[in-house]
mmCIF file of C-alpha atoms and ligand atoms in Angstrom:
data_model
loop_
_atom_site.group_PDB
_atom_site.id
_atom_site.type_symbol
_atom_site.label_atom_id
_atom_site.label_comp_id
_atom_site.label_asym_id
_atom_site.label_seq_id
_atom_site.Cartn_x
_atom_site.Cartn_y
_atom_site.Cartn_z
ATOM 1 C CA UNK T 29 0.000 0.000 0.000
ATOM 2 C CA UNK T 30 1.380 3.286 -0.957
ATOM 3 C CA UNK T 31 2.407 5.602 1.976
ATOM 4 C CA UNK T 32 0.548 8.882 1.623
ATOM 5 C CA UNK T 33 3.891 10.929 3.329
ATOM 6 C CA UNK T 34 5.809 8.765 0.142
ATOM 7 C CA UNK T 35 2.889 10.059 -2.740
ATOM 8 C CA UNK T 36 3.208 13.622 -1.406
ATOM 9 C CA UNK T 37 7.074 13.432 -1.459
ATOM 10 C CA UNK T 38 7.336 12.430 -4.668
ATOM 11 C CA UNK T 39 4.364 15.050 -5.693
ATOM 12 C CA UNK T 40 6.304 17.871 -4.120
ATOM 13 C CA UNK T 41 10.267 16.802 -5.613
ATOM 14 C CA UNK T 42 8.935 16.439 -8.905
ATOM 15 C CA UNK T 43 6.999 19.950 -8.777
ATOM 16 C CA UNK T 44 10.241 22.019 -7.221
ATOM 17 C CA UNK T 45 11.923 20.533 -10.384
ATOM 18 C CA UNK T 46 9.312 22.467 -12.716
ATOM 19 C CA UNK T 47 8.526 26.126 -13.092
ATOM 20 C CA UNK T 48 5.919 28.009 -13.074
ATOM 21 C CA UNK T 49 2.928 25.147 -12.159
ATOM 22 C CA UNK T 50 0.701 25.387 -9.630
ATOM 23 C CA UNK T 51 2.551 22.676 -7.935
ATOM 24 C CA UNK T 52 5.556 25.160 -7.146
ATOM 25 C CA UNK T 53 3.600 27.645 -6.063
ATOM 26 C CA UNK T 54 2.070 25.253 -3.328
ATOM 27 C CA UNK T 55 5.390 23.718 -2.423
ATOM 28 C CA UNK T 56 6.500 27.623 -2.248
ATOM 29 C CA UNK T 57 4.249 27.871 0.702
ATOM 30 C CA UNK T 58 5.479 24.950 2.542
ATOM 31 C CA UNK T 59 8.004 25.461 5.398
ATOM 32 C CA UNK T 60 11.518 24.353 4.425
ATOM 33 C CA UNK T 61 11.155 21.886 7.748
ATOM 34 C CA UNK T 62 8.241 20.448 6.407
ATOM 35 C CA UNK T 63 9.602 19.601 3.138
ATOM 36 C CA UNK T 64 12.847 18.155 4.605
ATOM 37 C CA UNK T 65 10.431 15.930 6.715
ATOM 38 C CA UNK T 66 8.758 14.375 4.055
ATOM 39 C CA UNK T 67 12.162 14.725 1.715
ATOM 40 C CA UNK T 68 13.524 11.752 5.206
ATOM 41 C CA UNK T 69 9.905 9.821 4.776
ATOM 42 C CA UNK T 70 11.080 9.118 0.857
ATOM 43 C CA UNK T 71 14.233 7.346 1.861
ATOM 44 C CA UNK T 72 12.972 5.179 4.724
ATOM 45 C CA UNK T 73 9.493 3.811 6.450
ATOM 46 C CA UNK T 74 11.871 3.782 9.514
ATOM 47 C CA UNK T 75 12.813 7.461 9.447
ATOM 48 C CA UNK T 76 9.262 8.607 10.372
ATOM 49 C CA UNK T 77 10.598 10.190 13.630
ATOM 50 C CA UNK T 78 8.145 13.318 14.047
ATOM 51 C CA UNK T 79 5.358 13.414 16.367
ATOM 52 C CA UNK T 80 2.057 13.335 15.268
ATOM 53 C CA UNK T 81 1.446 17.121 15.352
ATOM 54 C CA UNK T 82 4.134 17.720 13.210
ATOM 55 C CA UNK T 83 2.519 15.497 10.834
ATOM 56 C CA UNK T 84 -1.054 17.224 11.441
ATOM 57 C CA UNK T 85 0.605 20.463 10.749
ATOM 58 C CA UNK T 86 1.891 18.952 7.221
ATOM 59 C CA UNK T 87 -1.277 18.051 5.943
ATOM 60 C CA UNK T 88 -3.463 20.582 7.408
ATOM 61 C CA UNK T 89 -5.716 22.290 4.432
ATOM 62 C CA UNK T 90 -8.658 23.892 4.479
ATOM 63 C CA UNK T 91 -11.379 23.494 7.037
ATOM 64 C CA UNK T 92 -12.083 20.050 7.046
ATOM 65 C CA UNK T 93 -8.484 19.674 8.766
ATOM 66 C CA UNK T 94 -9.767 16.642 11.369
ATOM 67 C CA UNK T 95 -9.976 14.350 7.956
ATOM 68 C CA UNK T 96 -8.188 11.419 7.978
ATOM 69 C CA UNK T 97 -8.669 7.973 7.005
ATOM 70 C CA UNK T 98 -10.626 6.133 9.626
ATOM 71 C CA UNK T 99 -8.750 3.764 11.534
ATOM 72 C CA UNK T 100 -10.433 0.597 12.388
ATOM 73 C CA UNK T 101 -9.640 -3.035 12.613
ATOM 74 C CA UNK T 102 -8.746 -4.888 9.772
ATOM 75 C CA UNK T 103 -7.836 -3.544 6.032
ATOM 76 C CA UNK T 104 -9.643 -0.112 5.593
ATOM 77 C CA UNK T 105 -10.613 1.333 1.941
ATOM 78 C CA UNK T 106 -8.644 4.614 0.935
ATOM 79 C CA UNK T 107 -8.127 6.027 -2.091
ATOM 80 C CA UNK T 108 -6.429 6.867 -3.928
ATOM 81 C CA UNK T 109 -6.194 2.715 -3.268
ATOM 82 C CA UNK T 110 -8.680 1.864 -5.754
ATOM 83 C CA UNK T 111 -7.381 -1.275 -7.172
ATOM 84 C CA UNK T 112 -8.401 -2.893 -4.718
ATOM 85 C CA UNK T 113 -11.297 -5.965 -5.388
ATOM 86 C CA UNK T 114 -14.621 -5.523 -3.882
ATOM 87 C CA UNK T 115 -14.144 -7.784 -1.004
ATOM 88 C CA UNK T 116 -16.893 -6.413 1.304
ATOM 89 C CA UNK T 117 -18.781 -9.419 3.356
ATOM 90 C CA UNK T 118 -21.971 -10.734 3.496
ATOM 91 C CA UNK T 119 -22.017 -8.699 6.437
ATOM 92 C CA UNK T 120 -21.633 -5.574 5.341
ATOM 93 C CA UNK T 121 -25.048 -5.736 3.700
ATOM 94 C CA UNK T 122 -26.516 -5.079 0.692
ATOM 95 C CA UNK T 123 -28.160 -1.982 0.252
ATOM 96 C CA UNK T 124 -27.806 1.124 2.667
ATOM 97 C CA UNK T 125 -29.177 4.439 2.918
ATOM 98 C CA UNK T 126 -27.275 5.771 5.733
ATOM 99 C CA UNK T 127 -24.480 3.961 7.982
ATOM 100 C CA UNK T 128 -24.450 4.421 11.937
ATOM 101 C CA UNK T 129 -21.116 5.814 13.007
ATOM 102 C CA UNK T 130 -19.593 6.946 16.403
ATOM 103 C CA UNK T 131 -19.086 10.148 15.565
ATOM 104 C CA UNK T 132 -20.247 13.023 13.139
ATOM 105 C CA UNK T 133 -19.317 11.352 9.605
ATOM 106 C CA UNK T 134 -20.807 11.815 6.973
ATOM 107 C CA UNK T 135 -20.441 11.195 2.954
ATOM 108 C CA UNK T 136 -21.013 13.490 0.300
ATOM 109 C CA UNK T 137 -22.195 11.897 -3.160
ATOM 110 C CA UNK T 138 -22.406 13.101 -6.479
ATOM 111 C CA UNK T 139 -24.267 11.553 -9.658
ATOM 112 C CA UNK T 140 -24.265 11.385 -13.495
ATOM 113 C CA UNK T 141 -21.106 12.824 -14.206
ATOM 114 C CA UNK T 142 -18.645 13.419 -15.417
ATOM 115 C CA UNK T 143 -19.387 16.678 -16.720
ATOM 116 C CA UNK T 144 -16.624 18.622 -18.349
ATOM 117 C CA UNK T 145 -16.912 22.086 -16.643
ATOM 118 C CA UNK T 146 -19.312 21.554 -13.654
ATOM 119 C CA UNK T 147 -17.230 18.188 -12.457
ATOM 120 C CA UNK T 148 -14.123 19.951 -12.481
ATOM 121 C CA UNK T 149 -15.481 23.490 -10.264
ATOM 122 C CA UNK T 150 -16.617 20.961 -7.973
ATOM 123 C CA UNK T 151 -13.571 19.353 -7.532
ATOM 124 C CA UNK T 152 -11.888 22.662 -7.251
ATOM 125 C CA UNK T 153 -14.075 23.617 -4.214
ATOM 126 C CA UNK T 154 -13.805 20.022 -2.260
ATOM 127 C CA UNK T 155 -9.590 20.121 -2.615
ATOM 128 C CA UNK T 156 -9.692 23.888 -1.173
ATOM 129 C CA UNK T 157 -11.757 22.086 2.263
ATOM 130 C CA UNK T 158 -9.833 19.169 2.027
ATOM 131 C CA UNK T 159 -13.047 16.926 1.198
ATOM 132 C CA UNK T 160 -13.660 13.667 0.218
ATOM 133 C CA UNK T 161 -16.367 12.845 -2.029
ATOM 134 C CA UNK T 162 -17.961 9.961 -3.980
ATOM 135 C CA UNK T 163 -19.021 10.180 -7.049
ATOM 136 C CA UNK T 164 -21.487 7.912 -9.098
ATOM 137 C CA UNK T 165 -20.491 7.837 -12.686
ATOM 138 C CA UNK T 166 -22.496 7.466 -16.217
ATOM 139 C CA UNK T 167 -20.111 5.097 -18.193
ATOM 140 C CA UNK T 168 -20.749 7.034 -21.501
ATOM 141 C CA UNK T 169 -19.522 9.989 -19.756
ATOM 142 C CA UNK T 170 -16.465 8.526 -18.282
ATOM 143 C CA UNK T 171 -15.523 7.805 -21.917
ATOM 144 C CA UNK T 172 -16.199 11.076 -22.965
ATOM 145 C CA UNK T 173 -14.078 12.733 -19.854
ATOM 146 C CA UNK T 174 -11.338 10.261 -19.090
ATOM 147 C CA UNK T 175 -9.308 12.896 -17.584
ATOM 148 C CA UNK T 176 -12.004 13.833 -15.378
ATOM 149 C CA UNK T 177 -11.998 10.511 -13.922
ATOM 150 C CA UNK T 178 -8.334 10.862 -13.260
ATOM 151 C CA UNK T 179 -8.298 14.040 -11.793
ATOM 152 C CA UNK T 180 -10.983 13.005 -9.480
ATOM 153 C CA UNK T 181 -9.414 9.509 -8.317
ATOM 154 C CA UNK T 182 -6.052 11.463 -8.013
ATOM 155 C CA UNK T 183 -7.055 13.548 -5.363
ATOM 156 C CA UNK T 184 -8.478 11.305 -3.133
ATOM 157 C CA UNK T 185 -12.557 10.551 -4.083
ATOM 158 C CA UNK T 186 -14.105 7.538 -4.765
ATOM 159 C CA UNK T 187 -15.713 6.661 -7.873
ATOM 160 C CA UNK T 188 -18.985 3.979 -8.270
ATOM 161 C CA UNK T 189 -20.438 3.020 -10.793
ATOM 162 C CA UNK T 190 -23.936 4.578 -11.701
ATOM 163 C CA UNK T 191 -23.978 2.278 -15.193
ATOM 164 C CA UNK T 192 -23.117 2.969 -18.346
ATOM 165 C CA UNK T 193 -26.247 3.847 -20.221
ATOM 166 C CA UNK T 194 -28.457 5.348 -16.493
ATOM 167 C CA UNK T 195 -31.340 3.091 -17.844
ATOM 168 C CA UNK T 196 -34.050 2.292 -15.051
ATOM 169 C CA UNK T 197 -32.452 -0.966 -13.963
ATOM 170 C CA UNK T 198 -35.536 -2.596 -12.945
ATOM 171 C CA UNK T 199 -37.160 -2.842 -16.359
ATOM 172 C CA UNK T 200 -33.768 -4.857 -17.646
ATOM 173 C CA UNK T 201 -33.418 -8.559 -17.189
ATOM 174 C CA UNK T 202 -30.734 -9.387 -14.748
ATOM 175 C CA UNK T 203 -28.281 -9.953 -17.606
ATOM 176 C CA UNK T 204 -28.314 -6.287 -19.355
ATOM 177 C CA UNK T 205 -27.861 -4.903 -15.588
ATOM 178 C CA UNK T 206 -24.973 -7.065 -15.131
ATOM 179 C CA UNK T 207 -23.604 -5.867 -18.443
ATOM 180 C CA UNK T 208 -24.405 -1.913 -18.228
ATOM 181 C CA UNK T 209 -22.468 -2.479 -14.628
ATOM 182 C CA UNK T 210 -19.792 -4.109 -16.484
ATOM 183 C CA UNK T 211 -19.335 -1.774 -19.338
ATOM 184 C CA UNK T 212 -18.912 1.537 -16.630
ATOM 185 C CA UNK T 213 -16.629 -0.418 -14.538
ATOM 186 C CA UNK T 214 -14.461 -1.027 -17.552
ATOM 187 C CA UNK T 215 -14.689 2.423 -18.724
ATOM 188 C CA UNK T 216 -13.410 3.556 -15.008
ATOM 189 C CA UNK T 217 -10.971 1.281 -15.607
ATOM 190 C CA UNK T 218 -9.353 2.300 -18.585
ATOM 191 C CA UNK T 219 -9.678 5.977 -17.259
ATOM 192 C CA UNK T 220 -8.283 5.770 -14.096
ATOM 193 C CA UNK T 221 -6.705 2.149 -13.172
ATOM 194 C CA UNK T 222 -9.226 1.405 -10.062
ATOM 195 C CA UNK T 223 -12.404 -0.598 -9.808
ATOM 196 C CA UNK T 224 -15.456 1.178 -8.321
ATOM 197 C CA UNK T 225 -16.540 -1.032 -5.185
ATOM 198 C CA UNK T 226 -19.826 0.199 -4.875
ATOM 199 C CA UNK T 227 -23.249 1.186 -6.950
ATOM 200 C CA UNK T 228 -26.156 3.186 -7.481
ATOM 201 C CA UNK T 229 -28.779 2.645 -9.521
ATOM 202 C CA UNK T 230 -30.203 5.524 -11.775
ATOM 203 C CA UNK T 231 -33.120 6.649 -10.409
ATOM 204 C CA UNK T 232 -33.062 4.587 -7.736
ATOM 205 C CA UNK T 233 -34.686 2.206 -9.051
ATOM 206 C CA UNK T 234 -33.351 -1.391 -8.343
ATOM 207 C CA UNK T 235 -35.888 -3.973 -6.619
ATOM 208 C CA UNK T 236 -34.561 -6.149 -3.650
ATOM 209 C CA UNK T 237 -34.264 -9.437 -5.163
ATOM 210 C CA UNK T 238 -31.959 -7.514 -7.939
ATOM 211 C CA UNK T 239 -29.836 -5.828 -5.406
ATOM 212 C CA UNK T 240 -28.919 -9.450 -4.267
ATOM 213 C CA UNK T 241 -28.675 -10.155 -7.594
ATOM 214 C CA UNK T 242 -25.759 -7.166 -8.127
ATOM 215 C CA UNK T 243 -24.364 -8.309 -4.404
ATOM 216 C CA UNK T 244 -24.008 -11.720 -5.726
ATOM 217 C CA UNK T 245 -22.674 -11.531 -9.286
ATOM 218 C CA UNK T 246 -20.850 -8.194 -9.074
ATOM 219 C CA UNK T 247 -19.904 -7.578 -5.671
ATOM 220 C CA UNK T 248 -21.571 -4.921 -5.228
ATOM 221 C CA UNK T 249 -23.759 -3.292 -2.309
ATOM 222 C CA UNK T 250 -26.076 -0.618 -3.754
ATOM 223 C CA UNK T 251 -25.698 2.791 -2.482
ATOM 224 C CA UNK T 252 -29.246 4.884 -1.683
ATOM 225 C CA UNK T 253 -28.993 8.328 0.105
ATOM 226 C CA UNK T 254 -30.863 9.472 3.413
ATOM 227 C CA UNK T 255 -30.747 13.137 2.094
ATOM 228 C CA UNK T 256 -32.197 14.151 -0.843
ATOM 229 C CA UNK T 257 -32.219 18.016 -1.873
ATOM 230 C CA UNK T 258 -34.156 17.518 -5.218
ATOM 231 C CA UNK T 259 -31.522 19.320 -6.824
ATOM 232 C CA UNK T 260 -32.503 17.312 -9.987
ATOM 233 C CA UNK T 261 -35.400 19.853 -10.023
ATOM 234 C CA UNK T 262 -33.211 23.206 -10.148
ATOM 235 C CA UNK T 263 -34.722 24.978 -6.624
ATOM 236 C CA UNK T 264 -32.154 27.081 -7.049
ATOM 237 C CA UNK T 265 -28.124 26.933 -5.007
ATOM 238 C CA UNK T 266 -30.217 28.715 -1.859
ATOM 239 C CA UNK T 267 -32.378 25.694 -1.429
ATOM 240 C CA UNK T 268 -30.538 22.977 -2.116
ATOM 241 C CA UNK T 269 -27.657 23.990 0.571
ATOM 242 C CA UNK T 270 -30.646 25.019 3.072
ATOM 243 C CA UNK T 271 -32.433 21.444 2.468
ATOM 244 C CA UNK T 272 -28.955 19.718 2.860
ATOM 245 C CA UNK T 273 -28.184 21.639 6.182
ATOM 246 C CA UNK T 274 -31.561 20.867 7.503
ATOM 247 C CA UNK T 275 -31.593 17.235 6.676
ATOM 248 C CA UNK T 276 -27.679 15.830 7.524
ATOM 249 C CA UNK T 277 -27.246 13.932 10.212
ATOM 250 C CA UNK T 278 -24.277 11.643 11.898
ATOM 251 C CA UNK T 279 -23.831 8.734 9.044
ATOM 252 C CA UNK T 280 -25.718 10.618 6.197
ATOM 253 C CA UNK T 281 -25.441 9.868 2.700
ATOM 254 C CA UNK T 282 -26.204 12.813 0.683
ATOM 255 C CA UNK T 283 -27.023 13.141 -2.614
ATOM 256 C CA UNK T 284 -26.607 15.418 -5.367
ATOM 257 C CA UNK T 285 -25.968 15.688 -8.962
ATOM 258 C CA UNK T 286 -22.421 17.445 -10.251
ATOM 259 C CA UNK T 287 -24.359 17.558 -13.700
ATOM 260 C CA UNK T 288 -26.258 20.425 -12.553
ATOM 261 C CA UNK T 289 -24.523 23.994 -12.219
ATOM 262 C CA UNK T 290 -26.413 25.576 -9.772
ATOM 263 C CA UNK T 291 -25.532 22.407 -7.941
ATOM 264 C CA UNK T 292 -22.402 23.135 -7.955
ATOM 265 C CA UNK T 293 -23.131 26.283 -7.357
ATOM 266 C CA UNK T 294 -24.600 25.354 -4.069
ATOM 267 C CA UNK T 295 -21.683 23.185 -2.706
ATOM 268 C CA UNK T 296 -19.653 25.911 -1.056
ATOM 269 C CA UNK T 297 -22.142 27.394 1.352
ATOM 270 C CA UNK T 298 -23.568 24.017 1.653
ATOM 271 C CA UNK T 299 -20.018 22.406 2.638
ATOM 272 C CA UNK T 300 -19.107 25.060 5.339
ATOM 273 C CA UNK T 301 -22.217 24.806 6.867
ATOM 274 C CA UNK T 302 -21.931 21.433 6.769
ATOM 275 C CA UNK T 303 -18.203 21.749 8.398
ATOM 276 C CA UNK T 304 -19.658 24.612 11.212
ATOM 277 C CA UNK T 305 -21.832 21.841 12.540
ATOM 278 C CA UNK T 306 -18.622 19.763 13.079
ATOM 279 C CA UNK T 307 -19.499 17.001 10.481
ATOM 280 C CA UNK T 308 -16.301 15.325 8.529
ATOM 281 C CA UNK T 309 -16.399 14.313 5.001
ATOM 282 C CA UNK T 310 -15.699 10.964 4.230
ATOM 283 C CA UNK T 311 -16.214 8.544 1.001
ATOM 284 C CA UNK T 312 -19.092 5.846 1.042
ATOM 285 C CA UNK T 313 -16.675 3.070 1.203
ATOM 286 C CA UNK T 314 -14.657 4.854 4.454
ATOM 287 C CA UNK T 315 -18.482 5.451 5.699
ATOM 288 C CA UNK T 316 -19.340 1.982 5.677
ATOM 289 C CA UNK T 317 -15.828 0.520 6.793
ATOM 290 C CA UNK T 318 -17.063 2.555 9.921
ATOM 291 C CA UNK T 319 -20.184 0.967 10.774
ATOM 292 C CA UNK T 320 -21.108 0.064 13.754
ATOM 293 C CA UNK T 321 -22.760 -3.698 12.968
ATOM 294 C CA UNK T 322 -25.144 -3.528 15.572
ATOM 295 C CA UNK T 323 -26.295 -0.073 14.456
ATOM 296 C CA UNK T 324 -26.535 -0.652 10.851
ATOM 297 C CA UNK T 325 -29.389 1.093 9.329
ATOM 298 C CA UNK T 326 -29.622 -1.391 6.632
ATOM 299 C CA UNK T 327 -32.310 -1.679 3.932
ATOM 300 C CA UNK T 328 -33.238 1.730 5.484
ATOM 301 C CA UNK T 329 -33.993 2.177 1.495
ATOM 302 C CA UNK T 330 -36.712 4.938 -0.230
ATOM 303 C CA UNK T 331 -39.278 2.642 -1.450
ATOM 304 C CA UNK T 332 -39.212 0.924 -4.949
ATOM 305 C CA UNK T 333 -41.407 2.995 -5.946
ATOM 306 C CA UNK T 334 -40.075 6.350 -5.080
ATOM 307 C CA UNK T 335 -38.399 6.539 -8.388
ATOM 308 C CA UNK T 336 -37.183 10.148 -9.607
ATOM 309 C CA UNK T 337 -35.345 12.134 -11.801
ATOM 310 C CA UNK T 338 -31.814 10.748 -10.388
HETATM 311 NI NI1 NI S 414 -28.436 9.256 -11.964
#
C-alpha cells in the first residue's frame, strides 16, 4: 500500500523541479522543515521520527483539517487505493441508505457525471476544504471525460459506478444490468486504473431481489442516500444547501448531482455549513468501513417505488 507521506514526497520533488505550475507555487508555501520531513519519509518507512502534530501540521488544508482515514480493525478502503477488489462481506449488507457511526461522519455523493466544466469546479471547491467525495459515474460519460476521472481519483474521491447507459435498472433482465455495470466499470478502468466497489442505480430504481442479484454476481452493495435536496429539479443553489443543512445527520449519505450547475453552485455554502456543525467528510466506502454492525441502518432504502429524476 502506498504511503501517503511517500505520494506527497514524490508530488512535491517532482513539482520544485518544474517552473511556473501550480505545484511550485504550493510547495513555495510549505516550510523548508516540512519539506525536509517528508524529503527523510522518501528514503525510509523507519525514518518517520516526528510526532504526530508535526505530521497534522503537514497536511493541514482547508477546514475540514480533522480528515483522515478512519482507523479501524482490519484492512480499511482509501483512495487513492482503488485497485483494490470488492471484497466487502456478506455482512456488510446489501443496500444502505445511511451507515451508523460513532461520531459526526458523513459522505457526500455526487451523480451522473462526469461533466466537463461543472465536475471539475466541484472538484476545485472540495480540494480547497480538504473533502472527500464519492461520485457515481455514467459510463458514456467517463468515456467522454477520461481525464475527469483521473483528476478526481487522483485527489483522493471515490468513484462507483452509476452504469453505463443510467437506464431504469428494474425494467432490464438481470443480464443487461450485469452488463451496463460491467461496461462503466471497464470504462473507469481504462480511465483511471481502479475498480469502483460500490453502486447506485439511476433513479433509484433497483428492486430487492436484484440488489442481491448485483451483491451476488458483481460484488456490489447498492448505495441509496438518506438526504435528498431535489436538486434534480433546479430549486435554485439557496435551497438545495438550506435542504442539505436541515436534513444531515451523523452517518448521512447525501445526494446530489455534479451535472447540474447551480448544484455546484450550491456546494460551497452548503459544505461550510456542513463543516460549522462539526461534520467530517468521508467517502461511502470509508463510511461503511465505519459501521457500527449492531447499528446498521440497513435496507433503510426509499421505497421501490419512489423513483425520480436521479
Ligand atoms: Ni443518476
Amino acid at each position: 500500500m502506498a504511503n501517503p507521506l511517500h505520494t506527497l514526497g514524490y508530488r512535491l520533488l517532482s513539482a520544485s523541479l518544474k517552473e511556473n505550475t501550480p505545484e511550485t507555487g504550493n510547495l513555495s508555501r510549505l516550510s523548508r522543515r516540512a519539506f525536509l520531513l517528508l524529503g527523510t519519509s522518501l528514503t525510509s518507512c523507519s525514518a518517520l521520527t516526528f510526532t504526530k502534530s508535526q505530521a497534522a501540521d503537514l497536511f493541514k488544508t482547508g477546514s475540514n483539517s480533522k480528515y483522515r482515514t478512519p482507523s479501524l480493525g482490519g484492512p480499511v478502503p482509501r483512495n487513492p487505493d482503488m485497485s483494490l477488489s470488492s471484497n466487502f462481506s456478506r455482512n456488510a449488507g446489501i443496500s444502505f441508505s445511511r451507515v451508523m457511526v460513532s461520531g459526526n461522519y458523513v459522505a457526500m455523493t455526487f451523480d451522473d457525471g462526469p461533466h466537463p466544466q461543472n465536475t471539475p469546479r466541484l472538484l476545485d471547491i472540495l480540494r480547497v476544504r480538504n473533502i472527500k467525495a464519492t461520485f457515481f459515474v455514467i459510463g458514456q460519460s467517463v468515456d467522454l471525460y477520461p481525464q475527469i476521472i483521473r483528476r478526481t481519483v487522483a485527489e483522493g474521491h471515490e468513484i462507483g459506478n452509476h452504469t453505463y447507459t443510467h437506464r431504469l435498472l428494474s425494467k432490464l433482465s438481470d443480464s443487461e444490468i450485469a452488463l451496463d455495470l460491467l461496461r462503466c466499470r471497464d470504462a473507469v478502468v481504462r480511465a483511471a486504473g481502479v475498480h469502483p466497489r460500490t453502486m447506485r442505480p439511476p433513479y433509484g430504481g433497483l428492486p430487492q431481489r436484484q440488489r442481491e442479484m448485483v451483491y451476488n454476481t458483481c460484488g456490489y452493495p447498492t448505495i441509496l442516500w438518506s438526504v435528498d435536496p431535489l436538486d434534480w429539479k433546479r430549486p435554485g443553489p439557496s435551497v438545495v444547501s438550506s435542504r442539505i443543512l436541515h436534513a444531515t445527520t451523523s452517518g448521512s449519505i447525501i445526494l446530489s448531482h455534479d451535472l447540474h450547475a447551480p448544484t455546484v453552485d450550491a456546494m460551497p455554502a452548503t459544505l461550510d455549513g456542513l463543516l460549522r456543525r462539526g461534520f467530517q467528510f468521508v467517502t461511502v466506502s470509508q463510511l461503511l468501513a465505519m459501521k457500527s454492525e449492531a447499528l446498521t441502518a440497513q435496507a433503510d432504502v426509499p421505497g421501490d417505488n419512489s423513483i425520480n429524476s436521479l
